[in-house]
PDB file of C-alpha atoms in Angstrom:
ATOM      1  CA  UNK A   1      -0.035   0.004  -0.051  1.00 46.00           C
ATOM      2  CA  UNK A   2       1.270   3.480  -0.821  1.00 58.00           C
ATOM      3  CA  UNK A   3       1.695   6.009   1.835  1.00 88.00           C
ATOM      4  CA  UNK A   4      -1.826   7.377   2.810  1.00 93.00           C
ATOM      5  CA  UNK A   5      -2.068  10.915   3.866  1.00 96.00           C
ATOM      6  CA  UNK A   6      -4.877  12.160   5.798  1.00 97.00           C
ATOM      7  CA  UNK A   7      -5.635  16.211   5.244  1.00 97.00           C
ATOM      8  CA  UNK A   8      -8.127  18.470   5.578  1.00 97.00           C
ATOM      9  CA  UNK A   9     -10.837  18.623   2.508  1.00 97.00           C
ATOM     10  CA  UNK A  10     -10.442  21.230   0.233  1.00 97.00           C
ATOM     11  CA  UNK A  11     -12.479  22.342  -2.834  1.00 97.00           C
ATOM     12  CA  UNK A  12     -10.264  20.606  -4.964  1.00 97.00           C
ATOM     13  CA  UNK A  13     -10.963  17.564  -3.493  1.00 97.00           C
ATOM     14  CA  UNK A  14     -14.616  17.860  -4.100  1.00 97.00           C
ATOM     15  CA  UNK A  15     -14.998  16.241  -7.461  1.00 97.00           C
ATOM     16  CA  UNK A  16     -13.310  12.983  -6.400  1.00 97.00           C
ATOM     17  CA  UNK A  17     -15.059  12.825  -2.883  1.00 97.00           C
ATOM     18  CA  UNK A  18     -18.703  13.207  -4.962  1.00 97.00           C
ATOM     19  CA  UNK A  19     -17.486  10.430  -7.274  1.00 97.00           C
ATOM     20  CA  UNK A  20     -16.973   8.287  -4.093  1.00 97.00           C
ATOM     21  CA  UNK A  21     -20.089   9.293  -2.559  1.00 95.00           C
ATOM     22  CA  UNK A  22     -21.923   8.496  -5.416  1.00 95.00           C
ATOM     23  CA  UNK A  23     -20.443   5.056  -5.577  1.00 94.00           C
ATOM     24  CA  UNK A  24     -20.785   4.252  -1.745  1.00 91.00           C
ATOM     25  CA  UNK A  25     -24.494   5.552  -1.149  1.00 88.00           C
ATOM     26  CA  UNK A  26     -27.822   5.064  -2.513  1.00 85.00           C
ATOM     27  CA  UNK A  27     -28.473   8.701  -2.018  1.00 84.00           C
ATOM     28  CA  UNK A  28     -25.354  10.857  -2.673  1.00 87.00           C
ATOM     29  CA  UNK A  29     -24.849  14.498  -1.465  1.00 91.00           C
ATOM     30  CA  UNK A  30     -24.542  17.064  -4.227  1.00 94.00           C
ATOM     31  CA  UNK A  31     -21.090  18.519  -5.054  1.00 95.00           C
ATOM     32  CA  UNK A  32     -22.652  22.043  -3.934  1.00 96.00           C
ATOM     33  CA  UNK A  33     -23.373  20.397  -0.283  1.00 94.00           C
ATOM     34  CA  UNK A  34     -20.091  18.946  -0.321  1.00 95.00           C
ATOM     35  CA  UNK A  35     -18.512  22.178  -0.878  1.00 95.00           C
ATOM     36  CA  UNK A  36     -20.550  23.926   1.545  1.00 95.00           C
ATOM     37  CA  UNK A  37     -19.102  21.430   4.279  1.00 94.00           C
ATOM     38  CA  UNK A  38     -15.643  22.541   3.308  1.00 95.00           C
ATOM     39  CA  UNK A  39     -16.248  26.202   4.630  1.00 95.00           C
ATOM     40  CA  UNK A  40     -18.720  25.050   7.617  1.00 95.00           C
ATOM     41  CA  UNK A  41     -17.307  26.247  11.220  1.00 93.00           C
ATOM     42  CA  UNK A  42     -18.917  23.239  12.812  1.00 95.00           C
ATOM     43  CA  UNK A  43     -17.662  20.400  10.439  1.00 97.00           C
ATOM     44  CA  UNK A  44     -14.821  18.470  10.299  1.00 98.00           C
ATOM     45  CA  UNK A  45     -14.075  17.121   6.737  1.00 98.00           C
ATOM     46  CA  UNK A  46     -11.022  14.953   6.244  1.00 98.00           C
ATOM     47  CA  UNK A  47      -9.952  13.222   3.112  1.00 98.00           C
ATOM     48  CA  UNK A  48      -7.334  10.079   2.722  1.00 98.00           C
ATOM     49  CA  UNK A  49      -4.780  11.006  -0.140  1.00 97.00           C
ATOM     50  CA  UNK A  50      -3.224   8.262  -1.802  1.00 94.00           C
ATOM     51  CA  UNK A  51      -0.438   9.228  -4.483  1.00 91.00           C
ATOM     52  CA  UNK A  52      -2.132  12.507  -4.646  1.00 91.00           C
ATOM     53  CA  UNK A  53      -5.793  11.129  -5.200  1.00 96.00           C
ATOM     54  CA  UNK A  54      -8.360  10.866  -2.516  1.00 97.00           C
ATOM     55  CA  UNK A  55      -9.100   7.183  -1.554  1.00 97.00           C
ATOM     56  CA  UNK A  56     -11.771   8.192   0.966  1.00 97.00           C
ATOM     57  CA  UNK A  57     -13.386  10.891   3.196  1.00 97.00           C
ATOM     58  CA  UNK A  58     -14.987  11.650   6.226  1.00 98.00           C
ATOM     59  CA  UNK A  59     -17.534  14.511   7.089  1.00 97.00           C
ATOM     60  CA  UNK A  60     -18.447  15.201  10.866  1.00 98.00           C
ATOM     61  CA  UNK A  61     -20.659  17.952  12.387  1.00 97.00           C
ATOM     62  CA  UNK A  62     -19.937  18.770  15.903  1.00 97.00           C
ATOM     63  CA  UNK A  63     -21.506  21.231  18.353  1.00 95.00           C
ATOM     64  CA  UNK A  64     -20.302  21.953  21.860  1.00 93.00           C
ATOM     65  CA  UNK A  65     -18.836  18.705  23.092  1.00 94.00           C
ATOM     66  CA  UNK A  66     -20.694  16.316  20.721  1.00 96.00           C
ATOM     67  CA  UNK A  67     -20.100  15.467  17.337  1.00 97.00           C
ATOM     68  CA  UNK A  68     -21.899  13.144  14.861  1.00 97.00           C
ATOM     69  CA  UNK A  69     -20.214  11.216  11.883  1.00 97.00           C
ATOM     70  CA  UNK A  70     -22.312  11.757   8.771  1.00 95.00           C
ATOM     71  CA  UNK A  71     -20.465  10.108   6.147  1.00 94.00           C
ATOM     72  CA  UNK A  72     -17.120   7.918   5.854  1.00 96.00           C
ATOM     73  CA  UNK A  73     -16.522   6.407   2.379  1.00 95.00           C
ATOM     74  CA  UNK A  74     -13.897   4.669   0.952  1.00 96.00           C
ATOM     75  CA  UNK A  75     -13.194   4.150  -3.048  1.00 95.00           C
ATOM     76  CA  UNK A  76     -13.724   0.565  -3.843  1.00 93.00           C
ATOM     77  CA  UNK A  77     -10.446  -0.292  -5.142  1.00 92.00           C
ATOM     78  CA  UNK A  78      -8.929   1.103  -1.723  1.00 93.00           C
ATOM     79  CA  UNK A  79     -11.065  -0.766   0.744  1.00 91.00           C
ATOM     80  CA  UNK A  80      -9.852  -3.234   3.178  1.00 90.00           C
ATOM     81  CA  UNK A  81      -6.462  -1.606   3.487  1.00 92.00           C
ATOM     82  CA  UNK A  82      -7.047   0.295   6.764  1.00 93.00           C
ATOM     83  CA  UNK A  83      -8.271   3.604   4.951  1.00 96.00           C
ATOM     84  CA  UNK A  84     -11.253   3.853   6.854  1.00 95.00           C
ATOM     85  CA  UNK A  85      -9.540   3.234  10.388  1.00 96.00           C
ATOM     86  CA  UNK A  86      -7.082   5.734   9.367  1.00 96.00           C
ATOM     87  CA  UNK A  87      -9.698   8.382   8.742  1.00 97.00           C
ATOM     88  CA  UNK A  88     -11.454   7.590  11.947  1.00 96.00           C
ATOM     89  CA  UNK A  89      -8.552   7.492  13.784  1.00 96.00           C
ATOM     90  CA  UNK A  90      -7.386  11.245  12.857  1.00 96.00           C
ATOM     91  CA  UNK A  91     -11.012  12.530  13.091  1.00 97.00           C
ATOM     92  CA  UNK A  92     -10.936  11.340  16.739  1.00 96.00           C
ATOM     93  CA  UNK A  93      -7.890  12.799  17.629  1.00 94.00           C
ATOM     94  CA  UNK A  94      -8.705  16.303  15.931  1.00 95.00           C
ATOM     95  CA  UNK A  95     -12.053  16.120  17.554  1.00 96.00           C
ATOM     96  CA  UNK A  96     -10.401  15.261  20.980  1.00 94.00           C
ATOM     97  CA  UNK A  97      -8.286  18.745  20.187  1.00 93.00           C
ATOM     98  CA  UNK A  98     -11.363  20.510  20.107  1.00 93.00           C
ATOM     99  CA  UNK A  99     -12.735  19.489  23.462  1.00 93.00           C
ATOM    100  CA  UNK A 100     -15.355  16.879  21.938  1.00 95.00           C
ATOM    101  CA  UNK A 101     -16.131  14.252  24.279  1.00 95.00           C
ATOM    102  CA  UNK A 102     -18.899  12.203  22.638  1.00 97.00           C
ATOM    103  CA  UNK A 103     -18.844  10.898  19.216  1.00 97.00           C
ATOM    104  CA  UNK A 104     -22.328   9.301  17.722  1.00 97.00           C
ATOM    105  CA  UNK A 105     -22.680   7.861  14.171  1.00 97.00           C
ATOM    106  CA  UNK A 106     -25.639   5.670  12.492  1.00 96.00           C
ATOM    107  CA  UNK A 107     -24.340   2.624  10.761  1.00 95.00           C
ATOM    108  CA  UNK A 108     -26.415   0.345   8.453  1.00 92.00           C
ATOM    109  CA  UNK A 109     -27.446  -3.181  10.219  1.00 94.00           C
ATOM    110  CA  UNK A 110     -26.232  -4.901   7.152  1.00 93.00           C
ATOM    111  CA  UNK A 111     -23.020  -3.370   7.025  1.00 92.00           C
ATOM    112  CA  UNK A 112     -20.754  -5.519   9.101  1.00 93.00           C
ATOM    113  CA  UNK A 113     -17.436  -4.063   7.950  1.00 92.00           C
ATOM    114  CA  UNK A 114     -18.078  -0.949   9.228  1.00 93.00           C
ATOM    115  CA  UNK A 115     -19.639  -2.202  12.629  1.00 94.00           C
ATOM    116  CA  UNK A 116     -16.455  -4.256  12.913  1.00 94.00           C
ATOM    117  CA  UNK A 117     -14.328  -1.129  12.614  1.00 95.00           C
ATOM    118  CA  UNK A 118     -16.140   1.057  14.970  1.00 96.00           C
ATOM    119  CA  UNK A 119     -16.383  -1.541  17.440  1.00 96.00           C
ATOM    120  CA  UNK A 120     -12.712  -2.220  17.306  1.00 95.00           C
ATOM    121  CA  UNK A 121     -12.288   1.831  17.994  1.00 95.00           C
ATOM    122  CA  UNK A 122     -14.260   1.530  20.944  1.00 95.00           C
ATOM    123  CA  UNK A 123     -17.658   2.763  19.702  1.00 97.00           C
ATOM    124  CA  UNK A 124     -20.802   0.894  21.320  1.00 96.00           C
ATOM    125  CA  UNK A 125     -24.429   0.423  20.125  1.00 95.00           C
ATOM    126  CA  UNK A 126     -26.741   2.133  22.010  1.00 96.00           C
ATOM    127  CA  UNK A 127     -29.934   1.895  20.167  1.00 94.00           C
ATOM    128  CA  UNK A 128     -31.605   1.133  16.870  1.00 94.00           C
ATOM    129  CA  UNK A 129     -33.137   3.650  14.320  1.00 93.00           C
ATOM    130  CA  UNK A 130     -35.665   2.079  12.793  1.00 95.00           C
ATOM    131  CA  UNK A 131     -36.227   2.525   8.942  1.00 90.00           C
ATOM    132  CA  UNK A 132     -33.655   5.157   9.204  1.00 88.00           C
ATOM    133  CA  UNK A 133     -32.445   4.870   5.634  1.00 87.00           C
ATOM    134  CA  UNK A 134     -34.257   5.788   2.577  1.00 83.00           C
ATOM    135  CA  UNK A 135     -34.715   2.047   1.651  1.00 85.00           C
ATOM    136  CA  UNK A 136     -36.221   1.621   4.888  1.00 87.00           C
ATOM    137  CA  UNK A 137     -33.233  -0.214   6.260  1.00 87.00           C
ATOM    138  CA  UNK A 138     -32.688   0.151  10.047  1.00 92.00           C
ATOM    139  CA  UNK A 139     -29.451   1.503  11.623  1.00 94.00           C
ATOM    140  CA  UNK A 140     -27.458   1.139  14.697  1.00 96.00           C
ATOM    141  CA  UNK A 141     -26.812   4.251  16.809  1.00 97.00           C
ATOM    142  CA  UNK A 142     -23.326   4.116  18.050  1.00 97.00           C
ATOM    143  CA  UNK A 143     -21.683   6.035  20.472  1.00 97.00           C
ATOM    144  CA  UNK A 144     -18.069   6.585  21.539  1.00 96.00           C
ATOM    145  CA  UNK A 145     -17.079   8.603  24.912  1.00 94.00           C
ATOM    146  CA  UNK A 146     -13.726   9.920  24.332  1.00 89.00           C
ATOM    147  CA  UNK A 147     -13.180  12.205  27.298  1.00 70.00           C
ATOM    148  CA  UNK A 148     -11.882   8.847  29.562  1.00 54.00           C
ATOM    149  CA  UNK A 149     -10.097   7.103  26.630  1.00 54.00           C
ATOM    150  CA  UNK A 150      -8.157   7.485  23.793  1.00 54.00           C
ATOM    151  CA  UNK A 151      -8.851   5.659  20.586  1.00 54.00           C
ATOM    152  CA  UNK A 152      -7.412   2.157  20.217  1.00 54.00           C
TER     153      UNK A 152
END
């Protein structure tokens, strides 16, 4: 695996991020919405760069001491190589630096690889959101408390 660098998302990354979003989610964000996130004061948006190309990204919203992971996606040809984990770990560290103590996310009940990653990082399922996704699929609501621990 080539070196993967984690960087703050910039407008130059939006095209590649949008392509990954289209390939990863049934309902993708628009380029305009992704661009708005780059300039938001309450968003953390990171990209994983491999040989100068976007291999994955993460969008997080935060307010006060809580954060919500909105999207995590890795380009199909870059999956199963630790890029999602690297994005999550960097995001957790950056959120800790901002004083965030609690991180939440939703994950499809069918997305076992993502659930495995989140559990390995210390997230716990705290509930189920029935019919959360547009196709009617349920989501697990997961939580990580980071005031008492650092990510594994």
